[in-house]
Structures are given as C-alpha cells and as structure tokens.
MMTF fields as JSON, N, C-alpha, C and O atoms, coordinates in Angstrom:
{
  "mmtfVersion": "1.0.0",
  "mmtfProducer": "UNKNOWN",
  "numBonds": 351,
  "numAtoms": 352,
  "numGroups": 88,
  "numChains": 1,
  "numModels": 1,
  "chainsPerModel": [1],
  "groupsPerChain": [88],
  "chainIdList": ["A"],
  "bondAtomList": [4, 2, 8, 6, 12, 10, 16, 14, 20, 18, 24, 22, 28, 26, 32, 30, 36, 34, 40, 38, 44, 42, 48, 46, 52, 50, 56, 54, 60, 58, 64, 62, 68, 66, 72, 70, 76, 74, 80, 78, 84, 82, 88, 86, 92, 90, 96, 94, 100, 98, 104, 102, 108, 106, 112, 110, 116, 114, 120, 118, 124, 122, 128, 126, 132, 130, 136, 134, 140, 138, 144, 142, 148, 146, 152, 150, 156, 154, 160, 158, 164, 162, 168, 166, 172, 170, 176, 174, 180, 178, 184, 182, 188, 186, 192, 190, 196, 194, 200, 198, 204, 202, 208, 206, 212, 210, 216, 214, 220, 218, 224, 222, 228, 226, 232, 230, 236, 234, 240, 238, 244, 242, 248, 246, 252, 250, 256, 254, 260, 258, 264, 262, 268, 266, 272, 270, 276, 274, 280, 278, 284, 282, 288, 286, 292, 290, 296, 294, 300, 298, 304, 302, 308, 306, 312, 310, 316, 314, 320, 318, 324, 322, 328, 326, 332, 330, 336, 334, 340, 338, 344, 342, 348, 346],
  "bondOrderList": [1, 1, 1, 1, 1, 1, 1, 1, 1, 1, 1, 1, 1, 1, 1, 1, 1, 1, 1, 1, 1, 1, 1, 1, 1, 1, 1, 1, 1, 1, 1, 1, 1, 1, 1, 1, 1, 1, 1, 1, 1, 1, 1, 1, 1, 1, 1, 1, 1, 1, 1, 1, 1, 1, 1, 1, 1, 1, 1, 1, 1, 1, 1, 1, 1, 1, 1, 1, 1, 1, 1, 1, 1, 1, 1, 1, 1, 1, 1, 1, 1, 1, 1, 1, 1, 1, 1],
  "groupList": [{"groupName": "VAL", "atomNameList": ["N", "CA", "C", "O"], "elementList": ["N", "C", "C", "O"], "formalChargeList": [0, 0, 0, 0], "bondAtomList": [1, 0, 2, 1, 3, 2], "bondOrderList": [1, 1, 2], "singleLetterCode": "V", "chemCompType": "L-PEPTIDE LINKING"}, {"groupName": "ARG", "atomNameList": ["N", "CA", "C", "O"], "elementList": ["N", "C", "C", "O"], "formalChargeList": [0, 0, 0, 0], "bondAtomList": [1, 0, 2, 1, 3, 2], "bondOrderList": [1, 1, 2], "singleLetterCode": "R", "chemCompType": "L-PEPTIDE LINKING"}, {"groupName": "GLY", "atomNameList": ["N", "CA", "C", "O"], "elementList": ["N", "C", "C", "O"], "formalChargeList": [0, 0, 0, 0], "bondAtomList": [1, 0, 2, 1, 3, 2], "bondOrderList": [1, 1, 2], "singleLetterCode": "G", "chemCompType": "PEPTIDE LINKING"}, {"groupName": "THR", "atomNameList": ["N", "CA", "C", "O"], "elementList": ["N", "C", "C", "O"], "formalChargeList": [0, 0, 0, 0], "bondAtomList": [1, 0, 2, 1, 3, 2], "bondOrderList": [1, 1, 2], "singleLetterCode": "T", "chemCompType": "L-PEPTIDE LINKING"}, {"groupName": "PRO", "atomNameList": ["N", "CA", "C", "O"], "elementList": ["N", "C", "C", "O"], "formalChargeList": [0, 0, 0, 0], "bondAtomList": [1, 0, 2, 1, 3, 2], "bondOrderList": [1, 1, 2], "singleLetterCode": "P", "chemCompType": "L-PEPTIDE LINKING"}, {"groupName": "SER", "atomNameList": ["N", "CA", "C", "O"], "elementList": ["N", "C", "C", "O"], "formalChargeList": [0, 0, 0, 0], "bondAtomList": [1, 0, 2, 1, 3, 2], "bondOrderList": [1, 1, 2], "singleLetterCode": "S", "chemCompType": "L-PEPTIDE LINKING"}, {"groupName": "LYS", "atomNameList": ["N", "CA", "C", "O"], "elementList": ["N", "C", "C", "O"], "formalChargeList": [0, 0, 0, 0], "bondAtomList": [1, 0, 2, 1, 3, 2], "bondOrderList": [1, 1, 2], "singleLetterCode": "K", "chemCompType": "L-PEPTIDE LINKING"}, {"groupName": "LEU", "atomNameList": ["N", "CA", "C", "O"], "elementList": ["N", "C", "C", "O"], "formalChargeList": [0, 0, 0, 0], "bondAtomList": [1, 0, 2, 1, 3, 2], "bondOrderList": [1, 1, 2], "singleLetterCode": "L", "chemCompType": "L-PEPTIDE LINKING"}, {"groupName": "TYR", "atomNameList": ["N", "CA", "C", "O"], "elementList": ["N", "C", "C", "O"], "formalChargeList": [0, 0, 0, 0], "bondAtomList": [1, 0, 2, 1, 3, 2], "bondOrderList": [1, 1, 2], "singleLetterCode": "Y", "chemCompType": "L-PEPTIDE LINKING"}, {"groupName": "ASP", "atomNameList": ["N", "CA", "C", "O"], "elementList": ["N", "C", "C", "O"], "formalChargeList": [0, 0, 0, 0], "bondAtomList": [1, 0, 2, 1, 3, 2], "bondOrderList": [1, 1, 2], "singleLetterCode": "D", "chemCompType": "L-PEPTIDE LINKING"}, {"groupName": "ALA", "atomNameList": ["N", "CA", "C", "O"], "elementList": ["N", "C", "C", "O"], "formalChargeList": [0, 0, 0, 0], "bondAtomList": [1, 0, 2, 1, 3, 2], "bondOrderList": [1, 1, 2], "singleLetterCode": "A", "chemCompType": "L-PEPTIDE LINKING"}, {"groupName": "GLU", "atomNameList": ["N", "CA", "C", "O"], "elementList": ["N", "C", "C", "O"], "formalChargeList": [0, 0, 0, 0], "bondAtomList": [1, 0, 2, 1, 3, 2], "bondOrderList": [1, 1, 2], "singleLetterCode": "E", "chemCompType": "L-PEPTIDE LINKING"}, {"groupName": "ILE", "atomNameList": ["N", "CA", "C", "O"], "elementList": ["N", "C", "C", "O"], "formalChargeList": [0, 0, 0, 0], "bondAtomList": [1, 0, 2, 1, 3, 2], "bondOrderList": [1, 1, 2], "singleLetterCode": "I", "chemCompType": "L-PEPTIDE LINKING"}, {"groupName": "HIS", "atomNameList": ["N", "CA", "C", "O"], "elementList": ["N", "C", "C", "O"], "formalChargeList": [0, 0, 0, 0], "bondAtomList": [1, 0, 2, 1, 3, 2], "bondOrderList": [1, 1, 2], "singleLetterCode": "H", "chemCompType": "L-PEPTIDE LINKING"}, {"groupName": "CYS", "atomNameList": ["N", "CA", "C", "O"], "elementList": ["N", "C", "C", "O"], "formalChargeList": [0, 0, 0, 0], "bondAtomList": [1, 0, 2, 1, 3, 2], "bondOrderList": [1, 1, 2], "singleLetterCode": "C", "chemCompType": "L-PEPTIDE LINKING"}, {"groupName": "GLN", "atomNameList": ["N", "CA", "C", "O"], "elementList": ["N", "C", "C", "O"], "formalChargeList": [0, 0, 0, 0], "bondAtomList": [1, 0, 2, 1, 3, 2], "bondOrderList": [1, 1, 2], "singleLetterCode": "Q", "chemCompType": "L-PEPTIDE LINKING"}, {"groupName": "PHE", "atomNameList": ["N", "CA", "C", "O"], "elementList": ["N", "C", "C", "O"], "formalChargeList": [0, 0, 0, 0], "bondAtomList": [1, 0, 2, 1, 3, 2], "bondOrderList": [1, 1, 2], "singleLetterCode": "F", "chemCompType": "L-PEPTIDE LINKING"}, {"groupName": "MET", "atomNameList": ["N", "CA", "C", "O"], "elementList": ["N", "C", "C", "O"], "formalChargeList": [0, 0, 0, 0], "bondAtomList": [1, 0, 2, 1, 3, 2], "bondOrderList": [1, 1, 2], "singleLetterCode": "M", "chemCompType": "L-PEPTIDE LINKING"}],
  "groupTypeList": [0, 1, 2, 3, 0, 4, 5, 6, 7, 8, 9, 8, 7, 10, 10, 2, 7, 4, 0, 0, 8, 0, 2, 2, 2, 11, 3, 10, 9, 7, 12, 1, 13, 12, 2, 14, 2, 0, 0, 12, 4, 4, 3, 9, 4, 7, 13, 0, 15, 15, 15, 7, 7, 9, 16, 15, 15, 7, 4, 7, 15, 0, 1, 10, 11, 17, 2, 1, 7, 2, 1, 15, 10, 10, 11, 15, 15, 16, 9, 1, 10, 2, 1, 13, 1, 15, 7, 0],
  "groupIdList": [1, 2, 3, 4, 5, 6, 7, 8, 9, 10, 11, 12, 13, 14, 15, 16, 17, 18, 19, 20, 21, 22, 23, 24, 25, 26, 27, 28, 29, 30, 31, 32, 33, 34, 35, 36, 37, 38, 39, 40, 41, 42, 43, 44, 45, 46, 47, 48, 49, 50, 51, 52, 53, 54, 55, 56, 57, 58, 59, 60, 61, 62, 63, 64, 65, 66, 67, 68, 69, 70, 71, 72, 73, 74, 75, 76, 77, 78, 79, 80, 81, 82, 83, 84, 85, 86, 87, 88],
  "secStructList": [7, 6, 6, 7, 7, 7, 6, 2, 2, 2, 2, 2, 2, 2, 6, 6, 1, 7, 3, 3, 3, 3, 7, 7, 2, 2, 2, 2, 2, 2, 2, 2, 2, 2, 6, 7, 3, 3, 3, 3, 7, 7, 7, 7, 2, 2, 2, 2, 2, 2, 2, 2, 2, 2, 2, 2, 6, 1, 7, 2, 2, 2, 2, 2, 2, 2, 2, 2, 2, 2, 2, 2, 2, 2, 2, 2, 6, 7, 7, 2, 2, 2, 2, 2, 2, 2, 2, 7],
  "xCoordList": [-99.054, -99.844, -101.003, -101.758, -101.148, -102.232, -103.523, -103.52, -104.641, -105.931, -106.388, -107.43, -105.644, -106.072, -105.974, -105.073, -106.922, -106.908, -107.164, -108.194, -106.252, -106.48, -107.744, -107.973, -108.548, -109.813, -109.59, -110.459, -108.454, -108.195, -108.089, -108.243, -107.825, -107.763, -109.08, -109.082, -110.196, -111.498, -111.687, -112.32, -111.143, -111.19, -110.339, -110.724, -109.191, -108.331, -109.038, -108.981, -109.702, -110.437, -111.534, -111.711, -112.266, -113.374, -112.894, -113.661, -111.651, -111.11, -110.947, -110.83, -110.94, -110.835, -109.441, -109.274, -108.444, -107.056, -106.355, -106.74, -105.333, -104.639, -103.929, -103.456, -103.872, -103.251, -101.852, -101.667, -100.884, -99.541, -99.353, -99.382, -99.16, -99.058, -97.718, -97.356, -96.992, -95.732, -96.003, -96.149, -96.067, -96.354, -96.852, -96.704, -97.442, -97.948, -99.241, -99.96, -99.54, -100.707, -102.02, -102.076, -103.078, -104.437, -104.642, -105.348, -104.038, -104.184, -103.59, -104.198, -102.42, -101.786, -102.646, -102.819, -103.182, -104.044, -105.284, -105.695, -105.867, -107.078, -106.791, -107.565, -105.697, -105.334, -105.096, -105.538, -104.402, -104.169, -105.483, -105.706, -106.351, -107.627, -108.489, -109.07, -108.567, -109.374, -108.709, -109.392, -107.375, -106.651, -106.567, -106.44, -106.641, -106.747, -105.412, -105.383, -104.313, -103.038, -101.9, -102.025, -100.801, -99.623, -99.209, -99.41, -98.629, -98.103, -96.598, -96.099, -95.894, -94.437, -93.978, -94.292, -93.235, -92.73, -91.759, -90.944, -91.851, -90.976, -89.589, -89.2, -88.86, -87.536, -86.523, -86.318, -85.904, -84.961, -85.398, -86.12, -84.966, -85.418, -85.142, -85.96, -84.03, -83.725, -84.678, -85.054, -85.066, -86.043, -87.397, -88.046, -87.807, -89.077, -89.038, -89.997, -87.937, -87.795, -87.915, -88.61, -87.253, -87.308, -88.721, -89.18, -89.416, -90.779, -91.715, -92.615, -91.508, -92.315, -92.056, -92.988, -90.8, -90.471, -91.093, -91.588, -91.068, -91.694, -93.203, -93.788, -93.821, -95.259, -95.58, -96.562, -94.761, -94.993, -94.895, -95.458, -94.198, -94.027, -95.16, -95.226, -96.046, -97.18, -98.029, -98.16, -98.598, -99.457, -100.613, -101.123, -101.0, -102.082, -103.358, -104.086, -103.629, -104.836, -104.814, -105.851, -103.648, -103.516, -103.778, -104.515, -103.177, -103.381, -104.827, -105.385, -105.436, -106.841, -107.752, -108.722, -107.449, -108.248, -108.112, -109.092, -106.929, -106.749, -107.637, -108.305, -107.633, -108.477, -109.953, -110.716, -110.354, -111.758, -112.16, -113.243, -111.291, -111.587, -111.695, -112.548, -110.826, -110.896, -112.19, -112.824, -112.581, -113.834, -115.027, -115.944, -115.008, -116.087, -116.188, -117.288, -115.066, -115.079, -115.61, -116.373, -115.209, -115.69, -117.203, -117.878, -117.729, -119.168, -119.961, -121.042, -119.431, -120.2, -119.962, -120.849, -118.779, -118.438, -118.179, -118.337, -117.789, -117.313, -118.041, -117.457, -119.3, -120.037, -120.299, -120.375, -120.435, -120.612, -121.889, -121.89, -122.957, -124.216, -124.049, -124.529, -123.379, -123.143, -122.253, -122.481, -121.238, -120.348, -121.138, -120.965, -121.998, -122.787, -123.704, -123.84, -124.329, -125.211, -124.441, -124.982, -123.183, -122.373, -122.05, -121.932, -121.911, -121.528, -122.704, -122.515, -123.914, -125.087, -125.714, -126.715],
  "yCoordList": [-101.514, -102.527, -102.91, -102.047, -104.169, -104.646, -104.69, -105.0, -104.375, -104.465, -103.2, -103.203, -102.122, -100.867, -99.739, -99.704, -98.825, -97.604, -96.467, -96.464, -95.498, -94.391, -93.617, -93.309, -93.311, -92.615, -91.256, -90.774, -90.635, -89.328, -89.408, -88.396, -90.609, -90.746, -90.325, -89.721, -90.637, -90.288, -88.77, -88.254, -88.065, -86.599, -86.066, -85.109, -86.682, -86.254, -86.461, -85.606, -87.605, -87.87, -86.836, -86.312, -86.547, -85.594, -84.197, -83.411, -83.873, -82.553, -82.354, -81.22, -83.435, -83.312, -82.983, -82.457, -83.289, -83.062, -84.406, -85.365, -84.494, -85.775, -86.143, -85.284, -87.44, -87.956, -88.467, -89.178, -88.105, -88.665, -89.488, -88.953, -90.786, -91.7, -92.413, -93.024, -92.334, -93.057, -94.242, -94.088, -95.417, -96.61, -97.719, -97.676, -98.707, -99.858, -100.336, -99.569, -101.598, -102.209, -101.821, -101.411, -101.959, -101.727, -100.284, -100.037, -99.34, -97.939, -97.699, -97.027, -98.239, -98.095, -98.754, -98.201, -99.932, -100.622, -99.79, -99.7, -99.191, -98.383, -97.162, -96.849, -96.483, -95.294, -95.676, -94.98, -96.777, -97.238, -97.612, -97.26, -98.324, -98.76, -97.564, -97.56, -96.566, -95.379, -94.531, -93.911, -94.505, -93.657, -92.22, -91.298, -92.037, -90.692, -90.092, -89.044, -90.736, -90.18, -91.114, -91.984, -90.923, -91.75, -92.4, -91.857, -93.574, -94.318, -94.391, -94.795, -94.001, -94.026, -95.06, -94.945, -96.074, -97.049, -96.38, -95.548, -96.745, -96.118, -96.749, -97.44, -96.504, -97.098, -96.231, -96.409, -95.317, -94.423, -92.976, -92.691, -92.073, -90.68, -90.014, -89.218, -90.313, -89.691, -90.181, -89.415, -91.444, -91.979, -91.298, -90.896, -91.176, -90.508, -89.069, -88.593, -88.384, -87.001, -86.916, -86.04, -87.806, -87.779, -88.06, -87.431, -88.995, -89.31, -88.121, -87.871, -87.401, -86.2, -85.134, -84.481, -84.962, -83.999, -84.42, -83.579, -85.722, -86.225, -85.96, -85.588, -86.154, -85.904, -84.448, -84.156, -83.539, -82.117, -81.758, -80.752, -82.558, -82.281, -82.846, -82.576, -83.629, -84.136, -82.964, -81.963, -83.073, -81.997, -81.724, -82.635, -80.481, -80.072, -80.862, -81.21, -81.144, -81.898, -83.304, -83.819, -83.912, -85.262, -85.218, -86.048, -84.254, -84.128, -83.762, -84.239, -82.914, -82.547, -83.755, -83.907, -84.611, -85.821, -86.768, -87.393, -86.877, -87.69, -87.165, -87.936, -85.863, -85.262, -85.496, -85.77, -85.389, -85.625, -87.061, -87.31, -87.999, -89.409, -89.683, -90.454, -89.047, -89.2, -88.641, -89.266, -87.474, -86.857, -87.727, -87.922, -88.239, -89.11, -90.359, -90.768, -90.953, -92.138, -91.783, -92.548, -90.628, -90.206, -90.04, -90.439, -89.459, -89.217, -90.498, -90.672, -91.389, -92.559, -93.79, -94.633, -93.898, -95.13, -94.954, -95.898, -93.764, -93.605, -92.521, -91.905, -92.28, -91.262, -91.76, -92.966, -90.839, -91.195, -92.001, -92.937, -91.646, -92.371, -93.827, -94.743, -94.033, -95.391, -96.171, -97.359, -95.522, -96.185, -96.538, -97.619, -95.63, -95.891, -97.095, -97.939, -97.17, -98.301, -99.609, -100.634, -99.597, -100.806, -101.264, -102.463, -100.331, -100.668, -101.115, -101.84, -100.689, -100.991, -102.298, -102.712],
  "zCoordList": [41.839, 42.521, 41.63, 41.181, 41.375, 40.538, 41.33, 42.521, 40.659, 41.318, 42.006, 42.661, 41.878, 42.486, 41.472, 40.634, 41.571, 40.77, 41.746, 42.421, 41.839, 42.767, 42.401, 41.231, 43.391, 43.127, 42.476, 41.75, 42.72, 42.115, 40.595, 39.911, 40.056, 38.603, 37.966, 36.893, 38.613, 38.056, 37.999, 37.077, 38.976, 38.935, 37.789, 37.117, 37.571, 36.466, 35.126, 34.243, 34.991, 33.754, 33.556, 32.457, 34.617, 34.53, 34.166, 33.609, 34.465, 34.142, 32.64, 32.175, 31.885, 30.433, 29.941, 28.84, 30.746, 30.347, 30.217, 30.886, 29.369, 29.237, 30.535, 31.279, 30.777, 31.988, 31.649, 30.661, 32.462, 32.368, 33.633, 34.742, 33.463, 34.606, 34.572, 33.566, 35.658, 35.789, 36.695, 37.908, 36.108, 36.885, 35.986, 34.765, 36.616, 35.878, 36.479, 37.119, 36.277, 36.881, 36.241, 35.082, 37.025, 36.529, 36.079, 35.102, 36.774, 36.392, 35.006, 34.173, 34.767, 33.45, 32.374, 31.288, 32.678, 31.717, 31.394, 30.237, 32.411, 32.222, 31.35, 30.445, 31.616, 30.835, 29.375, 28.46, 29.171, 27.79, 27.107, 25.949, 27.825, 27.253, 26.837, 25.752, 27.693, 27.393, 26.313, 25.498, 26.309, 25.369, 25.834, 25.029, 27.157, 27.736, 28.156, 28.801, 27.801, 28.198, 27.855, 26.994, 28.534, 28.309, 29.624, 30.711, 29.479, 30.621, 30.446, 29.395, 31.472, 31.452, 32.472, 33.656, 32.021, 32.981, 33.96, 33.562, 35.223, 36.227, 36.22, 37.162, 35.155, 35.046, 35.79, 36.99, 35.1, 35.772, 35.54, 34.585, 36.402, 36.317, 34.974, 34.512, 34.343, 33.052, 31.967, 31.08, 32.032, 31.075, 31.272, 30.307, 32.511, 32.811, 32.308, 31.702, 32.558, 32.102, 30.58, 30.064, 29.865, 28.399, 27.908, 26.955, 28.543, 28.138, 28.376, 27.575, 29.458, 29.722, 28.661, 28.192, 28.287, 27.229, 25.904, 25.153, 25.614, 24.387, 24.407, 23.39, 25.569, 25.693, 25.391, 24.709, 25.893, 25.66, 24.187, 23.757, 23.42, 21.993, 21.13, 19.931, 21.744, 20.981, 20.492, 21.197, 19.313, 18.818, 19.791, 20.443, 19.871, 20.762, 20.486, 21.415, 19.225, 18.872, 19.475, 19.894, 19.518, 20.08, 21.58, 22.113, 22.255, 23.705, 24.026, 25.015, 23.192, 23.408, 23.242, 23.984, 22.277, 22.071, 23.266, 23.672, 23.822, 25.028, 26.156, 26.845, 26.33, 27.365, 27.105, 28.031, 25.858, 25.504, 25.81, 26.34, 25.477, 25.74, 27.241, 27.681, 28.013, 29.468, 30.03, 30.88, 29.561, 30.012, 29.63, 30.428, 28.423, 27.953, 28.838, 29.21, 29.167, 30.04, 31.419, 32.01, 31.934, 33.255, 33.25, 34.199, 32.196, 32.113, 31.879, 32.442, 31.054, 30.651, 31.517, 31.653, 32.1, 32.806, 34.298, 35.071, 34.7, 36.062, 36.842, 37.734, 36.524, 37.262, 38.689, 38.923, 39.63, 41.048, 41.29, 42.09, 40.612, 40.808, 40.36, 41.028, 39.248, 38.771, 39.707, 39.933, 40.259, 41.22, 42.485, 43.048, 42.922, 44.112, 43.903, 44.789, 42.731, 42.43, 42.449, 42.864, 42.006, 41.995, 43.416, 43.669, 44.328, 45.697, 46.561, 47.538, 46.207, 47.029, 46.62, 47.206]
}
C-alpha cells in the first residue's frame, strides 16, 4: 500500500539490525533510501526463500552497516520527540 509505513519499522531501525522487508510501496522506498536492509518483491514463495538465503550469505560487515544506517536514521530522523513536534 502506497503512503503508509508501519510504525513498527521505526522500532526495527532503532534496534540497529538490518531490515528484511517483503513488499513494496513507501516502506520499500524508505528502506532502500536509508540503505538499512533489503527489499524482496512479494512474487512467489520460492523467490522469497531464495532472496532470504542470499541475504544470509551477505558478509557480516555489510549486514552490520545496514543495521548501523537504520539506527542512525532512527536517531536522527525518526525520534519520538521529533515525530510529536510534527503532529502538534
């Protein structure tokens, strides 16, 4: 669904671990923009399975950098106080 990002994504980013997202839309765009993980198109189950296996084979340094980028985005762009200020 375009125009929505699940709020739990921000918790995942704050955890400092790489995100694996199966889907599209704004959430996929955000993950790609930040560089905090991989986006897998929801085609067929065997494709998704292969992409997950490929992700597991990425070097640890690459996955750690994805997590670092996600944490950095959570701290700099998506903190609760900043979100609250945007809503008020």
